[in-house]
Amino acid sequence: MPEVIFLPFSTHGESFPLTRYSVVAAVKSSNEAERRAAIDAIAAAYWRPVYKYIRLRWNVQTEEAQDATQDFFAQLIEKEFLATYDVNKARMRTFLRTCIDRMMMNRSRDAVREKRGGGAAHLSLDFADAEHELAAASVPASMDEFFEREWVRSLFGLAVERMKASCTQAGKQKQFAVFEACDLVDRDEKPSYVELARRFGIAVTDVTNYLSLTRREFRRCVLEQLRAMTGSDDEYRREAQALLGVDPK
Amino acid sequence: MTRLSDNVISRLKAEMLVPDLTGTRYEPVRMLGRGGMATIWLVRDTVLEREVAMKVLAPEAGSDALAARLQHEALVLASLEHPGIVPVHDAGTLADGRTFYCMKYVQGKTLDEFSQGKDLREGIELLRRVVEPVAFAHARGFVHRDLKPENIMVGAFGEVLVMDWGLAKSLQDAAGPPGQEFRVAAGDRGRTAHGTVLGTRGFMSPEQERGDQHEIDERSDVYALGAILRFLADGANEHLSPSLRAIAAKAMAKERGARYSSAIDFSADLNHYLLGQQVVAYPESLIEKLARQLRRHQVAVGLVLVYLLMRLVFILFSH
């Protein structure tokens, strides 16, 4: 019996159970609902990197980039691009980026572009938020690095959302709040455990325990998302090593 | 969605790697290194108040086979008590489900770092000390299978330790250690990655490259020791004598039957070389033998020559 996994958040902010090992496998499913859910999960994880990549790499204005992003995911569904994806040949990100470039080349070639009709898939995406992120982003050394970095940001962002939801569901809002105050603050120096204990009115040992629990949960959420977004064990391990391959300090 | 800055992402990445030490006697200090399947952390043992090295399965390496492999490594280390083999202190599973073991924290340099700028003679003497724990393991029925300069530590007080016994194979167990399918495969020298089988290219024997488990025995390690000798010779950038070249060639013979039958024999031949004696690996001609004897006894020969010269001068003047 196949293992049931929960996909990362969809673009609607829900998760969907899949009877597949990964979304890469699920996009080839004969079950329409499962296939759509897998595409939705891929969109949730990739739409921000895709949008930002289109804006920078193809140097287009916000409205056209929004339209192209919607167009891209619509084509993923309609033209079943992902059915041709071979995990043994390329990473999912490389494959998607090639698809974006191909689509953008076609869009520029077509002098008169047909606007998508009402029947086309349309995702609910917060482009304004993505624009804010883009404005705050540092200048990338290369588009490869940029897409990679934005993918990691999206992956971690989704993991934080998922973790927040699971903490809320389990009545562990305070645990999440401590994690947020310690690990998610944009400061060079993290607050000390004593400072956190005082702020939340708890013992220092509680801070240690809360952080231990939430970091464990965060790690689980990230790796689960990564596993869902890769097509094989080998790709998963390579991706995880690339993701966590920090220099020893 | 929560907006995460580059700063926060770097911090989260670093936090993901930190082992969850809740409920243990250890506190994390810093990461020492990261390999294909595990990370090594410097941790503080709060009970004995000392620092030890903790090898813990990488967060993504969640398979049972890899956990079994790390446990196997800990068991091998525990069964090999020798001053040249890093001692294991503790092993188990962390709160986050990751397998770990703790060992002595060795401060020093790996052989490839240590050998830089050293002369070859010093390198050979060091290599003979590497043979001691390797031969000890062979006597206990284990083959290391991944001997290379990066897996040899030279401590601050000159102690030599053979590290990373993750590939060690019991000679009694033909199947080898668990987790075989995730064995580190060869990349460039010094770089390893997850892959199919075995050691590190350049240092692994032909039988290991072929994946022929039944052919692997202590002579596979002899091959690696020969490769390390060649590595040291290359690094020292010295002219290699024919006898030293022959020692390396014999240790690295393609057919294992043509190699030294044991690490001890290899070490003994290195000692012959250091003492200026004839080496087993190289049959000398009469002239070479004479030249070697002259080199070996050059002080005595010099004294005799001076004596004869003085006698000659004395005889000439007395007449």
Coordinates of C-alpha atoms in Angstrom, one line a residue:
Chain A
M1 CA 0.0 0.0 0.0
P2 CA 1.5 3.4 -1.0
E3 CA 2.5 5.7 1.8
V4 CA 0.2 8.7 2.1
I5 CA 2.1 12.0 2.1
F6 CA 0.8 15.5 2.5
L7 CA 1.9 17.9 -0.1
P8 CA 3.3 21.2 0.7
F9 CA 0.8 24.0 1.0
S10 CA -1.1 24.6 -2.2
T11 CA -1.5 28.1 -3.6
H12 CA -4.8 28.2 -1.7
G13 CA -3.1 27.6 1.6
E14 CA -4.2 24.0 2.1
S15 CA -2.4 20.8 2.0
F16 CA -3.6 17.8 0.0
P17 CA -2.9 14.1 0.8
L18 CA -1.3 12.2 -2.0
T19 CA -0.8 8.5 -2.3
R20 CA 2.5 9.1 -4.1
Y21 CA 6.0 9.3 -3.0
S22 CA 6.5 12.7 -4.6
V23 CA 4.7 15.3 -6.6
V24 CA 7.0 14.6 -9.5
A25 CA 5.5 11.1 -9.6
A26 CA 2.0 12.4 -8.9
V27 CA 2.0 14.7 -12.0
K28 CA 2.0 11.6 -14.1
S29 CA -1.0 10.1 -12.2
S30 CA -4.1 8.9 -14.1
N31 CA -6.2 10.4 -11.3
E32 CA -7.1 13.9 -12.4
A33 CA -7.6 15.3 -8.9
E34 CA -4.2 13.9 -7.8
R35 CA -2.5 15.3 -10.9
R36 CA -4.0 18.8 -10.3
A37 CA -3.1 18.7 -6.7
A38 CA 0.5 17.9 -7.6
I39 CA 0.7 20.8 -10.1
D40 CA -0.8 23.1 -7.5
A41 CA 1.9 22.0 -5.0
I42 CA 4.6 22.7 -7.6
A43 CA 3.1 26.1 -8.3
A44 CA 3.1 26.8 -4.5
A45 CA 6.7 26.0 -4.2
Y46 CA 7.9 27.6 -7.5
W47 CA 5.7 30.5 -8.4
R48 CA 7.8 33.1 -6.6
P49 CA 11.1 32.0 -8.0
V50 CA 9.4 31.7 -11.5
Y51 CA 7.9 35.2 -11.2
K52 CA 11.1 36.8 -10.0
Y53 CA 13.1 35.0 -12.6
I54 CA 10.9 36.2 -15.4
R55 CA 11.1 39.8 -14.1
L56 CA 14.9 39.8 -13.9
R57 CA 16.0 37.4 -16.6
W58 CA 13.6 38.6 -19.2
N59 CA 13.5 42.2 -18.0
V60 CA 9.7 42.6 -18.2
Q61 CA 7.3 44.8 -16.3
T62 CA 5.2 43.6 -13.4
E63 CA 2.0 43.1 -15.4
E64 CA 3.6 41.2 -18.2
A65 CA 5.6 39.1 -15.6
Q66 CA 2.4 38.3 -13.7
D67 CA 0.7 37.3 -17.0
A68 CA 3.7 35.2 -18.0
T69 CA 3.8 33.4 -14.6
Q70 CA 0.1 32.5 -14.9
D71 CA 0.7 31.5 -18.4
F72 CA 3.5 29.3 -17.4
F73 CA 1.6 27.3 -14.8
A74 CA -1.4 27.1 -17.2
Q75 CA 0.8 25.5 -19.8
L76 CA 2.3 23.1 -17.2
I77 CA -1.3 21.8 -16.8
E78 CA -2.6 22.1 -20.3
K79 CA 0.4 20.9 -22.2
E80 CA 1.4 18.4 -19.6
F81 CA 5.1 19.6 -19.7
L82 CA 5.8 17.8 -16.5
A83 CA 4.9 14.4 -18.0
T84 CA 8.1 14.7 -20.1
Y85 CA 10.3 15.5 -17.1
D86 CA 12.9 12.8 -16.6
V87 CA 14.5 12.8 -13.1
N88 CA 17.6 11.0 -14.5
K89 CA 18.4 13.8 -16.9
A90 CA 18.0 17.0 -14.9
R91 CA 16.9 18.5 -11.7
M92 CA 13.4 19.7 -11.5
R93 CA 14.5 23.4 -11.2
T94 CA 16.7 23.1 -14.3
F95 CA 13.8 21.6 -16.2
L96 CA 11.4 24.3 -15.1
R97 CA 13.8 27.0 -15.9
T98 CA 14.3 25.6 -19.4
C99 CA 10.5 25.5 -19.8
I100 CA 10.3 29.2 -18.7
D101 CA 13.0 30.3 -21.1
R102 CA 11.3 28.4 -24.0
M103 CA 7.9 29.9 -23.2
M104 CA 9.3 33.4 -22.9
M105 CA 11.1 33.0 -26.2
N106 CA 7.8 31.9 -27.8
R107 CA 6.0 34.8 -26.2
S108 CA 8.5 37.4 -27.6
R109 CA 8.3 35.8 -31.0
D110 CA 4.6 35.9 -31.2
A111 CA 3.8 39.5 -32.3
V112 CA 0.1 39.1 -31.5
R113 CA -0.3 37.2 -28.4
E114 CA -3.6 35.5 -27.7
K115 CA -4.9 36.3 -24.3
R116 CA -5.9 33.3 -22.3
G117 CA -9.6 32.7 -22.2
G118 CA -11.9 32.2 -19.2
G119 CA -11.3 28.5 -19.3
A120 CA -7.6 28.7 -18.7
A121 CA -6.3 27.8 -15.2
H122 CA -5.7 30.8 -13.0
L123 CA -3.9 30.7 -9.8
S124 CA -4.4 33.0 -6.9
L125 CA -0.9 34.5 -6.4
D126 CA 0.2 37.4 -4.2
F127 CA 2.4 39.2 -6.8
A128 CA 2.6 42.4 -4.7
D129 CA 4.3 40.4 -1.9
A130 CA 6.7 38.9 -4.5
E131 CA 7.5 42.4 -5.8
H132 CA 8.4 43.5 -2.3
E133 CA 10.7 40.5 -1.9
L134 CA 12.3 41.3 -5.3
A135 CA 12.9 44.9 -4.3
A136 CA 14.7 43.7 -1.1
A137 CA 16.7 41.1 -2.9
S138 CA 20.5 41.6 -3.4
V139 CA 21.8 41.8 -7.0
P140 CA 22.5 38.2 -8.1
A141 CA 25.8 37.1 -9.5
S142 CA 24.1 34.9 -12.0
M143 CA 20.6 33.9 -12.9
D144 CA 21.3 30.3 -12.0
E145 CA 22.3 31.4 -8.5
F146 CA 19.3 33.7 -8.3
F147 CA 16.8 31.0 -9.2
E148 CA 18.4 28.7 -6.7
R149 CA 18.3 31.2 -3.9
E150 CA 14.7 32.1 -4.5
W151 CA 13.7 28.5 -4.6
V152 CA 15.3 28.0 -1.2
R153 CA 13.5 31.1 0.1
S154 CA 10.2 29.7 -1.2
L155 CA 10.9 26.2 0.2
F156 CA 11.8 27.6 3.7
G157 CA 8.9 30.0 3.6
L158 CA 6.5 27.2 2.9
A159 CA 8.1 25.1 5.6
V160 CA 7.6 27.9 8.2
E161 CA 4.0 28.3 7.2
R162 CA 3.4 24.6 7.5
M163 CA 5.1 24.5 10.8
K164 CA 3.1 27.4 12.1
A165 CA -0.1 25.7 11.1
S166 CA 0.9 22.4 12.8
C167 CA 1.9 24.3 16.0
T168 CA -1.4 26.2 16.0
Q169 CA -3.3 22.9 15.5
A170 CA -1.4 21.3 18.4
G171 CA -1.9 24.3 20.7
K172 CA 1.9 25.2 20.6
Q173 CA 1.6 28.8 19.5
K174 CA 4.1 29.9 22.2
Q175 CA 6.6 27.4 21.0
F176 CA 6.3 28.8 17.5
A177 CA 6.5 32.4 18.8
V178 CA 9.8 31.6 20.5
F179 CA 11.1 30.1 17.3
E180 CA 10.0 33.1 15.3
A181 CA 11.6 35.5 17.8
C182 CA 14.8 33.6 17.8
D183 CA 15.4 32.2 14.4
L184 CA 13.2 34.3 12.0
V185 CA 14.3 37.8 13.1
D186 CA 16.4 39.7 10.5
R187 CA 19.2 40.7 12.8
D188 CA 22.8 39.7 12.8
E189 CA 22.7 38.7 16.5
K190 CA 20.0 36.4 17.8
P191 CA 18.4 37.3 21.1
S192 CA 19.8 35.4 24.1
Y193 CA 17.9 32.6 25.7
V194 CA 17.6 34.7 28.9
E195 CA 16.1 37.6 26.9
L196 CA 13.6 35.3 25.3
A197 CA 12.7 33.7 28.6
R198 CA 12.0 37.2 30.0
R199 CA 10.0 38.3 27.0
F200 CA 7.8 35.2 26.9
G201 CA 7.6 34.8 30.7
I202 CA 9.0 31.3 30.7
A203 CA 12.1 29.5 32.2
V204 CA 15.4 29.4 30.2
T205 CA 15.1 25.6 30.1
D206 CA 11.7 26.0 28.4
V207 CA 13.3 28.3 25.7
T208 CA 15.8 25.5 25.1
N209 CA 13.1 22.9 24.9
Y210 CA 10.8 25.0 22.7
L211 CA 13.6 25.8 20.3
S212 CA 14.7 22.2 20.2
L213 CA 11.2 21.0 19.4
T214 CA 10.5 23.7 16.8
R215 CA 13.8 23.4 15.0
R216 CA 13.3 19.6 14.8
E217 CA 9.8 20.3 13.3
F218 CA 11.2 22.9 10.9
R219 CA 13.9 20.4 9.7
R220 CA 11.2 17.8 9.2
C221 CA 9.0 20.2 7.2
V222 CA 11.8 21.3 4.9
L223 CA 13.0 17.8 4.2
E224 CA 9.5 16.6 3.7
Q225 CA 8.9 19.4 1.2
L226 CA 12.2 18.7 -0.5
R227 CA 11.4 15.0 -0.7
A228 CA 8.0 15.8 -2.3
M229 CA 9.6 18.0 -4.8
T230 CA 12.2 15.5 -6.0
G231 CA 11.8 12.6 -8.2
S232 CA 14.1 10.0 -6.7
D233 CA 16.0 9.1 -3.5
D234 CA 19.2 10.0 -5.2
E235 CA 18.0 13.4 -6.4
Y236 CA 16.6 14.0 -2.9
R237 CA 19.9 13.3 -1.3
R238 CA 21.8 15.5 -3.8
E239 CA 19.4 18.3 -3.3
A240 CA 19.5 18.1 0.5
Q241 CA 23.3 18.1 0.4
A242 CA 23.4 21.1 -1.9
L243 CA 20.8 22.8 0.2
L244 CA 22.6 22.2 3.5
G245 CA 26.1 22.2 2.2
V246 CA 27.3 25.0 4.4
D247 CA 31.0 25.4 5.1
P248 CA 32.1 24.0 8.4
K249 CA 32.6 26.9 10.9
Chain B
M1 CA 3.8 33.7 3.4
T2 CA 6.5 34.6 6.0
R3 CA 9.2 36.8 4.3
L4 CA 12.6 35.4 5.0
S5 CA 15.7 37.5 4.4
D6 CA 19.1 36.0 3.2
N7 CA 20.3 36.4 6.7
V8 CA 17.5 34.3 8.2
I9 CA 17.9 31.7 5.5
S10 CA 21.6 31.3 6.3
R11 CA 20.7 31.0 10.0
L12 CA 18.0 28.4 9.3
K13 CA 20.3 26.3 7.1
A14 CA 22.9 26.3 9.8
E15 CA 20.3 25.4 12.5
M16 CA 19.1 22.5 10.4
L17 CA 22.5 20.8 10.6
V18 CA 22.8 21.1 14.4
P19 CA 22.2 17.7 16.0
D20 CA 19.3 17.7 18.4
L21 CA 21.1 16.9 21.7
T22 CA 18.0 17.1 23.9
G23 CA 18.2 14.6 26.7
T24 CA 21.8 13.8 26.1
R25 CA 24.9 14.7 28.1
Y26 CA 26.3 16.7 25.2
E27 CA 26.2 20.3 24.1
P28 CA 27.0 21.4 20.5
V29 CA 30.2 23.5 20.1
R30 CA 30.8 23.7 16.3
M31 CA 30.7 21.7 13.2
L32 CA 34.1 20.1 12.3
G33 CA 33.3 18.7 8.9
R34 CA 30.7 17.3 6.6
G35 CA 31.0 14.1 4.5
G36 CA 28.7 12.3 2.2
M37 CA 26.4 10.8 4.8
A38 CA 27.3 12.4 8.1
T39 CA 28.5 15.5 9.8
I40 CA 31.1 15.6 12.5
W41 CA 30.5 18.0 15.4
L42 CA 32.6 19.1 18.2
V43 CA 30.4 18.6 21.3
R44 CA 31.0 19.1 25.0
D45 CA 30.4 16.2 27.3
T46 CA 28.8 17.9 30.3
V47 CA 29.3 15.0 32.6
L48 CA 33.0 14.4 32.1
E49 CA 33.6 18.0 31.2
R50 CA 35.6 17.4 28.0
E51 CA 35.2 17.9 24.3
V52 CA 34.5 14.9 22.1
A53 CA 33.8 14.5 18.4
M54 CA 30.3 13.4 17.5
K55 CA 29.6 11.8 14.1
V56 CA 25.9 12.1 13.3
L57 CA 24.0 11.1 10.3
A58 CA 23.2 14.0 8.0
P59 CA 19.6 15.3 8.2
E60 CA 18.7 14.0 4.8
A61 CA 20.3 10.6 5.3
G62 CA 17.2 9.1 6.8
S63 CA 17.5 5.6 5.5
D64 CA 17.8 2.6 7.8
A65 CA 20.8 1.3 5.7
L66 CA 22.8 4.4 6.4
A67 CA 21.9 4.3 10.1
A68 CA 23.0 0.7 10.2
R69 CA 26.3 1.7 8.5
L70 CA 27.1 4.3 11.1
Q71 CA 26.3 1.8 13.9
H72 CA 28.5 -0.7 12.2
E73 CA 31.3 1.9 12.1
A74 CA 30.9 2.5 15.8
L75 CA 31.0 -1.2 16.5
V76 CA 34.1 -1.7 14.4
L77 CA 35.9 1.1 16.3
A78 CA 34.8 -0.3 19.6
S79 CA 36.3 -3.7 18.7
L80 CA 39.6 -2.2 17.6
E81 CA 41.3 -0.8 20.7
H82 CA 44.7 0.4 19.5
P83 CA 46.6 3.7 20.1
G84 CA 46.5 4.3 16.3
I85 CA 42.7 3.9 16.0
V86 CA 40.4 6.7 17.4
P87 CA 38.5 5.3 20.4
V88 CA 34.7 5.4 20.4
H89 CA 33.1 6.6 23.7
D90 CA 29.3 6.4 23.1
A91 CA 26.7 5.6 20.4
G92 CA 23.0 5.8 20.0
T93 CA 20.0 7.7 18.5
L94 CA 19.3 11.3 19.1
A95 CA 15.9 12.9 19.9
D96 CA 15.5 13.8 16.2
G97 CA 15.9 10.1 15.2
R98 CA 19.5 10.5 13.9
T99 CA 22.1 7.9 14.6
F100 CA 25.3 9.1 16.2
Y101 CA 28.5 8.0 17.9
C102 CA 31.0 9.9 19.9
M103 CA 34.8 9.5 19.6
K104 CA 37.9 11.1 20.8
Y105 CA 38.4 14.6 19.4
V106 CA 41.7 14.5 17.6
Q107 CA 43.4 17.8 17.0
G108 CA 46.0 17.8 14.3
K109 CA 46.4 17.6 10.6
T110 CA 45.5 15.1 8.0
L111 CA 48.5 13.4 6.3
D112 CA 48.0 15.3 3.1
E113 CA 48.3 18.6 5.1
F114 CA 51.0 17.4 7.4
S115 CA 53.2 16.0 4.6
Q116 CA 53.5 19.3 2.8
G117 CA 57.0 20.6 2.8
K118 CA 58.3 17.4 4.6
D119 CA 61.1 15.3 3.1
L120 CA 60.3 11.8 1.8
R121 CA 62.2 10.0 4.5
E122 CA 60.1 11.6 7.2
G123 CA 57.0 10.7 5.2
I124 CA 58.0 7.0 5.0
E125 CA 58.7 6.8 8.7
L126 CA 55.2 8.2 9.3
L127 CA 53.7 5.7 6.8
R128 CA 55.3 2.9 8.7
R129 CA 53.5 4.1 11.8
V130 CA 50.2 4.1 9.8
V131 CA 50.8 0.4 9.1
E132 CA 50.7 -0.5 12.8
P133 CA 47.0 0.1 13.4
V134 CA 46.2 -1.2 9.9
A135 CA 48.1 -4.5 10.6
F136 CA 46.4 -4.7 14.0
A137 CA 42.9 -4.4 12.3
H138 CA 44.0 -7.1 9.8
A139 CA 44.9 -9.4 12.7
R140 CA 41.5 -8.8 14.1
G141 CA 39.9 -9.7 10.8
F142 CA 39.0 -6.2 9.4
V143 CA 40.0 -4.5 6.2
H144 CA 39.8 -0.7 6.2
R145 CA 39.1 -0.3 2.5
D146 CA 39.4 3.5 2.4
L147 CA 42.9 4.3 3.4
K148 CA 44.0 7.6 2.0
P149 CA 45.9 10.7 3.3
E150 CA 42.7 12.4 4.3
N151 CA 41.8 9.5 6.6
I152 CA 45.1 9.6 8.5
M153 CA 45.5 12.2 11.3
V154 CA 48.8 13.3 12.7
G155 CA 48.1 14.7 16.2
A156 CA 49.7 17.7 17.8
F157 CA 52.1 15.4 19.7
G158 CA 53.1 13.3 16.6
E159 CA 50.6 10.6 17.3
V160 CA 49.3 8.9 14.1
L161 CA 45.6 7.8 13.9
V162 CA 43.7 6.0 11.2
M163 CA 40.3 7.5 10.9
D164 CA 37.0 6.7 9.1
W165 CA 36.3 3.0 9.4
G166 CA 32.9 3.4 7.8
L167 CA 33.9 1.1 4.9
A168 CA 35.6 -1.5 7.0
K169 CA 34.8 -5.0 6.1
S170 CA 35.0 -8.0 8.3
L171 CA 37.0 -10.8 6.6
Q172 CA 34.7 -13.3 8.2
D173 CA 31.6 -11.6 6.7
A174 CA 31.7 -11.9 2.9
A175 CA 28.7 -9.6 2.5
G176 CA 30.5 -6.6 4.0
P177 CA 29.0 -4.0 6.3
P178 CA 25.3 -2.9 6.0
G179 CA 24.3 0.1 3.9
Q180 CA 26.6 -1.1 1.1
E181 CA 24.4 0.4 -1.6
F182 CA 25.1 3.9 -0.2
R183 CA 28.8 3.4 0.0
V184 CA 30.9 6.5 -0.8
A185 CA 32.1 6.3 -4.4
A186 CA 35.2 7.8 -5.8
G187 CA 35.3 11.3 -7.2
D188 CA 38.4 13.3 -7.6
R189 CA 41.0 12.6 -5.0
G190 CA 39.7 13.7 -1.6
R191 CA 36.2 14.3 -2.8
T192 CA 33.6 11.7 -2.1
A193 CA 29.9 11.6 -2.9
H194 CA 27.0 9.2 -2.6
G195 CA 27.1 6.7 -5.3
T196 CA 27.4 3.0 -6.0
V197 CA 30.3 1.3 -4.2
L198 CA 33.6 1.4 -2.4
G199 CA 36.6 3.7 -1.7
T200 CA 38.3 6.6 -3.3
R201 CA 39.7 6.4 -6.8
G202 CA 43.5 6.5 -6.9
F203 CA 43.7 4.7 -3.6
M204 CA 41.3 1.8 -4.1
S205 CA 42.5 -1.5 -5.4
P206 CA 41.4 -2.9 -8.7
E207 CA 39.3 -5.6 -7.0
Q208 CA 37.5 -2.8 -5.1
E209 CA 37.0 -0.8 -8.4
R210 CA 35.5 -4.0 -9.9
G211 CA 33.2 -4.3 -6.8
D212 CA 34.4 -7.8 -6.3
Q213 CA 33.7 -8.3 -2.6
H214 CA 35.1 -11.8 -2.4
E215 CA 38.5 -10.7 -3.7
I216 CA 38.9 -8.0 -1.0
D217 CA 41.3 -8.8 1.8
E218 CA 44.2 -7.2 3.6
R219 CA 46.1 -7.0 0.3
S220 CA 43.5 -4.4 -0.8
D221 CA 44.7 -2.2 2.1
V222 CA 48.3 -2.9 1.0
Y223 CA 47.4 -1.5 -2.4
A224 CA 46.2 1.7 -0.7
L225 CA 49.3 1.9 1.4
G226 CA 51.4 1.7 -1.8
A227 CA 49.3 4.5 -3.3
I228 CA 49.9 6.7 -0.2
L229 CA 53.7 6.0 -0.6
R230 CA 53.4 7.2 -4.2
F231 CA 51.4 10.3 -3.0
L232 CA 54.1 11.1 -0.4
A233 CA 56.8 10.7 -3.1
D234 CA 54.9 13.0 -5.5
G235 CA 54.5 15.6 -2.7
A236 CA 58.1 15.6 -1.7
N237 CA 59.1 16.1 -5.3
E238 CA 62.3 14.1 -4.7
H239 CA 64.1 11.8 -7.2
L240 CA 62.8 8.3 -6.4
S241 CA 65.3 5.5 -6.2
P242 CA 64.6 2.3 -8.2
S243 CA 64.1 0.3 -5.0
L244 CA 61.5 2.7 -3.6
R245 CA 59.7 2.8 -6.9
A246 CA 59.7 -1.0 -6.9
I247 CA 58.2 -1.1 -3.3
A248 CA 55.3 1.2 -4.5
A249 CA 54.9 -0.9 -7.6
K250 CA 54.8 -4.2 -5.7
A251 CA 52.3 -2.9 -3.2
M252 CA 50.1 -1.6 -6.0
A253 CA 50.4 -4.6 -8.3
K254 CA 47.2 -5.2 -10.3
E255 CA 47.1 -8.8 -9.3
R256 CA 46.8 -9.1 -5.5
G257 CA 48.9 -12.2 -5.5
A258 CA 51.9 -10.1 -6.7
R259 CA 51.5 -7.7 -3.8
Y260 CA 53.1 -7.9 -0.4
S261 CA 51.1 -10.6 1.4
S262 CA 50.6 -8.3 4.4
A263 CA 50.9 -4.7 5.6
I264 CA 53.7 -5.9 7.9
D265 CA 55.8 -7.2 4.9
F266 CA 55.2 -3.8 3.2
S267 CA 56.4 -2.0 6.3
A268 CA 59.4 -4.3 6.7
D269 CA 60.5 -3.5 3.1
L270 CA 60.2 0.2 3.8
N271 CA 62.4 -0.3 6.8
H272 CA 65.0 -2.1 4.6
Y273 CA 64.9 0.9 2.3
L274 CA 65.4 3.3 5.3
L275 CA 68.3 1.3 6.6
G276 CA 70.0 1.1 3.2
Q277 CA 69.4 -2.7 3.0
Q278 CA 68.3 -4.6 -0.1
V279 CA 64.5 -4.5 -0.5
V280 CA 62.5 -7.5 -1.4
A281 CA 60.7 -5.7 -4.2
Y282 CA 63.9 -5.0 -6.2
P283 CA 66.5 -7.5 -7.3
E284 CA 69.7 -5.6 -7.6
S285 CA 72.6 -6.1 -10.1
L286 CA 76.1 -6.6 -8.7
I287 CA 77.0 -3.0 -9.4
E288 CA 73.9 -1.7 -7.8
K289 CA 74.5 -3.9 -4.7
L290 CA 78.1 -2.6 -4.5
A291 CA 77.0 1.0 -4.9
R292 CA 74.3 0.6 -2.2
Q293 CA 76.8 -1.0 0.2
L294 CA 79.2 1.8 -0.4
R295 CA 76.4 4.3 0.3
R296 CA 75.4 2.4 3.4
H297 CA 78.9 2.2 4.8
Q298 CA 80.2 5.4 3.4
V299 CA 81.7 6.5 6.7
A300 CA 83.6 3.3 7.3
V301 CA 84.7 3.1 3.6
G302 CA 85.8 6.8 3.9
L303 CA 87.9 6.0 7.0
V304 CA 89.5 3.0 5.3
L305 CA 90.3 5.0 2.2
V306 CA 91.9 7.8 4.3
Y307 CA 93.9 5.2 6.3
L308 CA 95.1 3.6 3.0
L309 CA 96.0 7.0 1.6
M310 CA 98.0 7.9 4.7
R311 CA 99.8 4.6 4.6
L312 CA 100.7 5.2 0.9
V313 CA 102.0 8.7 1.6
F314 CA 104.0 7.3 4.6
I315 CA 105.6 4.5 2.4
L316 CA 106.4 7.0 -0.4
F317 CA 108.1 9.5 2.0
S318 CA 110.0 6.8 4.0
H319 CA 111.6 5.6 0.8

